[in-house]
Amino acid sequence: MTTRPVLTAALIATASILFLAGCAAGPAPTGTPTASPTATGTATGSPAATGCAPNSEAMPSGAMSAEIGDIDGDGKPDTEWYAETPSFAYGVTTASGATFVIPDTMAGPGRHSGWTATGLENDQVLTVVDDGRGAQLYAFVKCAFVTPMGADGKAYTFDMENLRGNGTGVWCTGGELDGVQALLATDGTYTITVTPILVSADGKTATNGETSQLSAVPADDPRVADAQRSTCGETPIVSTSGM
C-alpha cells in the first residue's frame, strides 16, 4: 500500500467550486453521476455485538480476498473480496457469516478494484469500487450497502482519468474521504486539487466540502501516484486479474 497523503494546515485554505458527482462543473474536479448497481445480501435490523445476521450469500470460490477492519460492530475483523465468476462483483463477508455483494457493471477494460475502509470520520464504513476510468461510492450502514446520492439526486461517482475534466482519483487522509485531481504543470510539477466528500450518517447522501490545493508537487512525490488511483491509506485493495 502507499503512504497516506497528508495535507498541511497551510494548504487547507483555498475553497473552490465543489466537484464530483451531483455538483456543478468548474475548474475543480466534478464526477459524472451514473446509475448504480443494486447491492444484494441486505440484512434487517442494526448490527449488534454478534455482528450482522448470517445470510444465504457467500464469497465465490476463487475470489481475491483480504482481511479488513470490523464493519458490523462485533469487534472481529471482516473480509472483502473481488470475484470474476460467475460475474464481476465486489463484496464483504463478516466474521458472523453474513455476505453483502455489489454487482460490478462498470465497463472499463482493465483491472477493476475495490476497498472498504473502517475508522473514517464519525466511524463511517465507506466502500469505493472502480474500473480504472471511474469509481462508485457506497456506505455500509446497518448491515447493508447504501448508495449515496449527490446533490442532483443521482448516484455519487468519481472521475478517475480526468475523462470529463473532473478528477483523477480518490484517496483518504486524516480519516477523510477525498476526491482528487492531479494536473501536470508546465514546469513538470503537479497541482493536486483535493475535495472532501461528506457522507451522511445514514449513507444516503454525499456532498462536497471545501476544496484545497497542493501546488508544485514533484512528479516523483507519492501523492501524485495516489491522486491517480483509488486508495485509502493502509486499507487493503482487492481486484480482478485484468491489467
Short mmCIF file of C-alpha atoms in Angstrom, two decimals:
data_model
loop_
_atom_site.label_atom_id
_atom_site.label_comp_id
_atom_site.label_asym_id
_atom_site.label_seq_id
_atom_site.Cartn_x
_atom_site.Cartn_y
_atom_site.Cartn_z
CA MET A 1 0.00 0.00 0.00
CA THR A 2 1.10 3.56 -0.47
CA THR A 3 1.65 6.13 2.21
CA ARG A 4 -1.49 8.02 3.14
CA PRO A 5 -1.44 11.54 1.68
CA VAL A 6 -1.04 14.32 4.22
CA LEU A 7 -2.36 17.85 3.88
CA THR A 8 -0.65 20.62 5.82
CA ALA A 9 -2.74 23.19 7.61
CA ALA A 10 -1.43 25.89 5.30
CA LEU A 11 -2.87 24.11 2.30
CA ILE A 12 -6.43 23.84 3.65
CA ALA A 13 -7.05 27.38 2.52
CA THR A 14 -8.49 27.63 -0.94
CA ALA A 15 -12.18 26.91 -1.34
CA SER A 16 -13.33 26.46 -4.92
CA ILE A 17 -16.28 25.07 -6.81
CA LEU A 18 -17.36 21.74 -5.40
CA PHE A 19 -16.68 18.73 -7.56
CA LEU A 20 -17.57 15.15 -8.34
CA ALA A 21 -20.99 13.64 -8.76
CA GLY A 22 -24.04 15.73 -8.11
CA CYS A 23 -22.35 19.13 -8.38
CA ALA A 24 -21.85 21.90 -10.91
CA ALA A 25 -18.81 21.56 -13.14
CA GLY A 26 -15.98 24.05 -12.96
CA PRO A 27 -12.20 24.29 -12.83
CA ALA A 28 -12.21 21.90 -9.89
CA PRO A 29 -12.99 18.21 -10.47
CA THR A 30 -16.59 17.06 -10.79
CA GLY A 31 -17.70 13.47 -11.22
CA THR A 32 -20.42 12.29 -13.55
CA PRO A 33 -23.40 10.68 -11.87
CA THR A 34 -24.34 7.29 -13.25
CA ALA A 35 -26.84 4.60 -12.45
CA SER A 36 -25.65 2.38 -9.64
CA PRO A 37 -25.99 -1.41 -9.46
CA THR A 38 -28.14 -2.79 -6.70
CA ALA A 39 -26.23 -4.39 -3.85
CA THR A 40 -27.56 -7.71 -2.55
CA GLY A 41 -27.33 -9.58 0.72
CA THR A 42 -29.20 -6.97 2.74
CA ALA A 43 -29.93 -7.93 6.32
CA THR A 44 -32.60 -6.45 8.56
CA GLY A 45 -32.02 -4.61 11.80
CA SER A 46 -28.91 -2.98 13.19
CA PRO A 47 -25.58 -4.70 13.78
CA ALA A 48 -25.16 -5.77 17.39
CA ALA A 49 -22.39 -7.31 19.44
CA THR A 50 -22.90 -10.52 17.50
CA GLY A 51 -22.47 -8.75 14.15
CA CYS A 52 -24.70 -8.98 11.10
CA ALA A 53 -27.04 -11.96 10.97
CA PRO A 54 -25.78 -14.78 8.70
CA ASN A 55 -27.47 -14.96 5.30
CA SER A 56 -27.55 -17.17 2.23
CA GLU A 57 -24.92 -15.21 0.26
CA ALA A 58 -21.31 -16.43 0.13
CA MET A 59 -17.95 -15.35 -1.22
CA PRO A 60 -17.47 -17.02 -4.64
CA SER A 61 -14.73 -19.60 -4.97
CA GLY A 62 -11.52 -18.15 -6.38
CA ALA A 63 -12.27 -14.56 -5.41
CA MET A 64 -9.33 -12.36 -4.40
CA SER A 65 -9.81 -11.54 -0.72
CA ALA A 66 -8.23 -9.55 2.08
CA GLU A 67 -8.87 -9.01 5.78
CA ILE A 68 -10.29 -5.61 6.68
CA GLY A 69 -11.43 -3.93 9.88
CA ASP A 70 -14.65 -4.66 11.72
CA ILE A 71 -17.58 -3.34 9.67
CA ASP A 72 -20.51 -4.71 11.69
CA GLY A 73 -19.68 -3.90 15.28
CA ASP A 74 -18.82 -7.32 16.69
CA GLY A 75 -15.17 -6.43 17.26
CA LYS A 76 -13.87 -9.03 14.80
CA PRO A 77 -12.07 -8.36 11.50
CA ASP A 78 -14.07 -8.99 8.36
CA THR A 79 -13.19 -9.90 4.77
CA GLU A 80 -13.50 -8.04 1.48
CA TRP A 81 -13.27 -9.75 -1.89
CA TYR A 82 -13.47 -9.28 -5.65
CA ALA A 83 -14.86 -12.06 -7.83
CA GLU A 84 -14.71 -12.54 -11.60
CA THR A 85 -17.03 -15.56 -11.80
CA PRO A 86 -19.89 -16.11 -12.26
CA SER A 87 -19.74 -12.34 -12.87
CA PHE A 88 -17.69 -9.36 -11.70
CA ALA A 89 -18.69 -8.44 -8.16
CA TYR A 90 -17.21 -6.80 -5.07
CA GLY A 91 -18.32 -7.99 -1.67
CA VAL A 92 -17.68 -8.22 2.03
CA THR A 93 -18.14 -11.23 4.30
CA THR A 94 -18.35 -10.64 8.03
CA ALA A 95 -16.91 -12.85 10.73
CA SER A 96 -20.50 -13.52 11.80
CA GLY A 97 -21.24 -15.25 8.48
CA ALA A 98 -23.07 -12.55 6.52
CA THR A 99 -22.10 -11.68 2.94
CA PHE A 100 -23.03 -8.50 1.08
CA VAL A 101 -22.48 -8.07 -2.66
CA ILE A 102 -22.14 -5.15 -5.07
CA PRO A 103 -22.58 -6.32 -8.69
CA ASP A 104 -19.90 -4.72 -10.87
CA THR A 105 -21.48 -3.41 -14.07
CA MET A 106 -18.69 -0.95 -14.93
CA ALA A 107 -17.34 -1.24 -18.46
CA GLY A 108 -13.65 -0.38 -18.04
CA PRO A 109 -11.49 -2.89 -19.97
CA GLY A 110 -8.69 -3.01 -17.40
CA ARG A 111 -8.44 -4.09 -13.80
CA HIS A 112 -11.43 -3.46 -11.54
CA SER A 113 -10.69 -2.94 -7.86
CA GLY A 114 -12.33 -2.03 -4.60
CA TRP A 115 -11.79 -1.41 -0.92
CA THR A 116 -13.82 -0.91 2.25
CA ALA A 117 -12.37 1.41 4.88
CA THR A 118 -13.25 1.49 8.57
CA GLY A 119 -12.37 4.10 11.16
CA LEU A 120 -13.23 7.07 8.99
CA GLU A 121 -14.78 10.25 10.36
CA ASN A 122 -17.87 9.61 12.51
CA ASP A 123 -17.00 5.89 12.50
CA GLN A 124 -18.27 5.55 8.94
CA VAL A 125 -17.60 2.49 6.83
CA LEU A 126 -17.16 3.50 3.17
CA THR A 127 -16.52 1.48 0.03
CA VAL A 128 -15.15 2.59 -3.34
CA VAL A 129 -15.26 0.32 -6.39
CA ASP A 130 -13.53 1.39 -9.62
CA ASP A 131 -12.77 0.23 -13.14
CA GLY A 132 -9.78 2.50 -13.68
CA ARG A 133 -11.86 5.09 -15.53
CA GLY A 134 -14.45 5.90 -12.89
CA ALA A 135 -15.39 4.90 -9.36
CA GLN A 136 -18.59 4.33 -7.42
CA LEU A 137 -19.17 5.21 -3.77
CA TYR A 138 -21.06 3.14 -1.19
CA ALA A 139 -21.61 3.31 2.56
CA PHE A 140 -22.10 0.26 4.76
CA VAL A 141 -24.87 1.05 7.23
CA LYS A 142 -26.89 -1.32 9.45
CA CYS A 143 -25.75 -4.44 7.62
CA ALA A 144 -26.41 -3.17 4.12
CA PHE A 145 -24.61 -1.35 1.33
CA VAL A 146 -26.20 2.05 0.69
CA THR A 147 -25.61 4.14 -2.45
CA PRO A 148 -25.10 7.81 -1.53
CA MET A 149 -26.87 10.29 -3.81
CA GLY A 150 -25.27 13.52 -4.95
CA ALA A 151 -26.89 16.96 -4.90
CA ASP A 152 -28.68 16.17 -8.17
CA GLY A 153 -30.27 13.03 -6.77
CA LYS A 154 -28.09 10.65 -8.77
CA ALA A 155 -25.54 8.13 -7.53
CA TYR A 156 -22.32 9.83 -6.44
CA THR A 157 -19.38 8.77 -8.62
CA PHE A 158 -15.78 9.80 -9.24
CA ASP A 159 -13.84 10.56 -12.42
CA MET A 160 -10.60 8.56 -12.42
CA GLU A 161 -8.78 9.61 -15.60
CA ASN A 162 -9.97 13.19 -15.98
CA LEU A 163 -12.07 11.91 -18.86
CA ARG A 164 -14.63 14.61 -18.14
CA GLY A 165 -12.13 17.09 -16.73
CA ASN A 166 -13.40 16.38 -13.26
CA GLY A 167 -10.86 14.28 -11.36
CA THR A 168 -8.15 11.65 -11.45
CA GLY A 169 -8.65 9.62 -8.29
CA VAL A 170 -9.88 9.01 -4.76
CA TRP A 171 -7.88 8.90 -1.54
CA CYS A 172 -8.28 9.13 2.24
CA THR A 173 -6.42 11.49 4.54
CA GLY A 174 -6.84 12.02 8.26
CA GLY A 175 -9.95 9.84 8.34
CA GLU A 176 -11.49 11.80 5.48
CA LEU A 177 -12.53 10.58 2.04
CA ASP A 178 -11.39 12.92 -0.74
CA GLY A 179 -11.88 13.23 -4.46
CA VAL A 180 -8.63 14.37 -6.07
CA GLN A 181 -7.44 15.79 -9.38
CA ALA A 182 -3.73 15.82 -10.30
CA LEU A 183 -2.83 18.11 -13.19
CA LEU A 184 0.62 18.46 -14.74
CA ALA A 185 2.03 21.98 -14.72
CA THR A 186 4.33 23.44 -17.37
CA ASP A 187 7.33 23.12 -15.04
CA GLY A 188 6.86 19.35 -14.68
CA THR A 189 5.34 19.51 -11.21
CA TYR A 190 1.72 18.75 -10.34
CA THR A 191 -1.13 20.69 -8.83
CA ILE A 192 -3.42 18.42 -6.82
CA THR A 193 -6.93 19.64 -6.04
CA VAL A 194 -8.47 17.93 -3.01
CA THR A 195 -12.18 17.91 -2.14
CA PRO A 196 -13.56 16.24 1.00
CA ILE A 197 -16.59 14.01 0.41
CA LEU A 198 -19.11 14.28 3.22
CA VAL A 199 -21.36 11.22 3.53
CA SER A 200 -24.44 11.40 5.75
CA ALA A 201 -24.72 9.08 8.75
CA ASP A 202 -27.42 7.04 7.00
CA GLY A 203 -25.29 6.76 3.87
CA LYS A 204 -28.00 8.20 1.65
CA THR A 205 -26.34 11.45 0.58
CA ALA A 206 -22.85 12.67 -0.29
CA THR A 207 -21.84 16.31 -0.62
CA ASN A 208 -18.60 18.12 -1.30
CA GLY A 209 -16.64 20.06 1.26
CA GLU A 210 -14.33 22.97 0.58
CA THR A 211 -11.55 22.28 -1.90
CA SER A 212 -7.88 22.90 -1.26
CA GLN A 213 -4.81 22.64 -3.47
CA LEU A 214 -1.34 21.18 -3.22
CA SER A 215 0.89 23.18 -5.54
CA ALA A 216 4.25 22.39 -7.15
CA VAL A 217 4.19 18.73 -6.10
CA PRO A 218 7.21 16.92 -7.62
CA ALA A 219 6.36 14.24 -10.17
CA ASP A 220 8.05 11.57 -8.02
CA ASP A 221 6.10 12.52 -4.89
CA PRO A 222 3.95 9.51 -3.80
CA ARG A 223 0.94 11.80 -3.61
CA VAL A 224 0.99 12.20 -7.38
CA ALA A 225 0.61 8.46 -7.89
CA ASP A 226 -2.04 8.25 -5.16
CA ALA A 227 -4.00 11.08 -6.78
CA GLN A 228 -4.31 9.00 -9.95
CA ARG A 229 -5.88 5.90 -8.47
CA SER A 230 -8.33 4.76 -5.78
CA THR A 231 -6.69 4.18 -2.40
CA CYS A 232 -7.35 4.70 1.29
CA GLY A 233 -4.15 4.69 3.30
CA GLU A 234 -3.38 1.23 4.69
CA THR A 235 -6.74 -0.23 3.67
CA PRO A 236 -6.23 -3.38 1.56
CA ILE A 237 -7.33 -3.27 -2.08
CA VAL A 238 -8.77 -6.29 -3.87
CA SER A 239 -9.15 -6.52 -7.62
CA THR A 240 -9.78 -8.58 -10.71
CA SER A 241 -6.89 -10.07 -12.63
CA GLY A 242 -7.16 -7.70 -15.62
CA MET A 243 -4.38 -5.28 -16.44
#
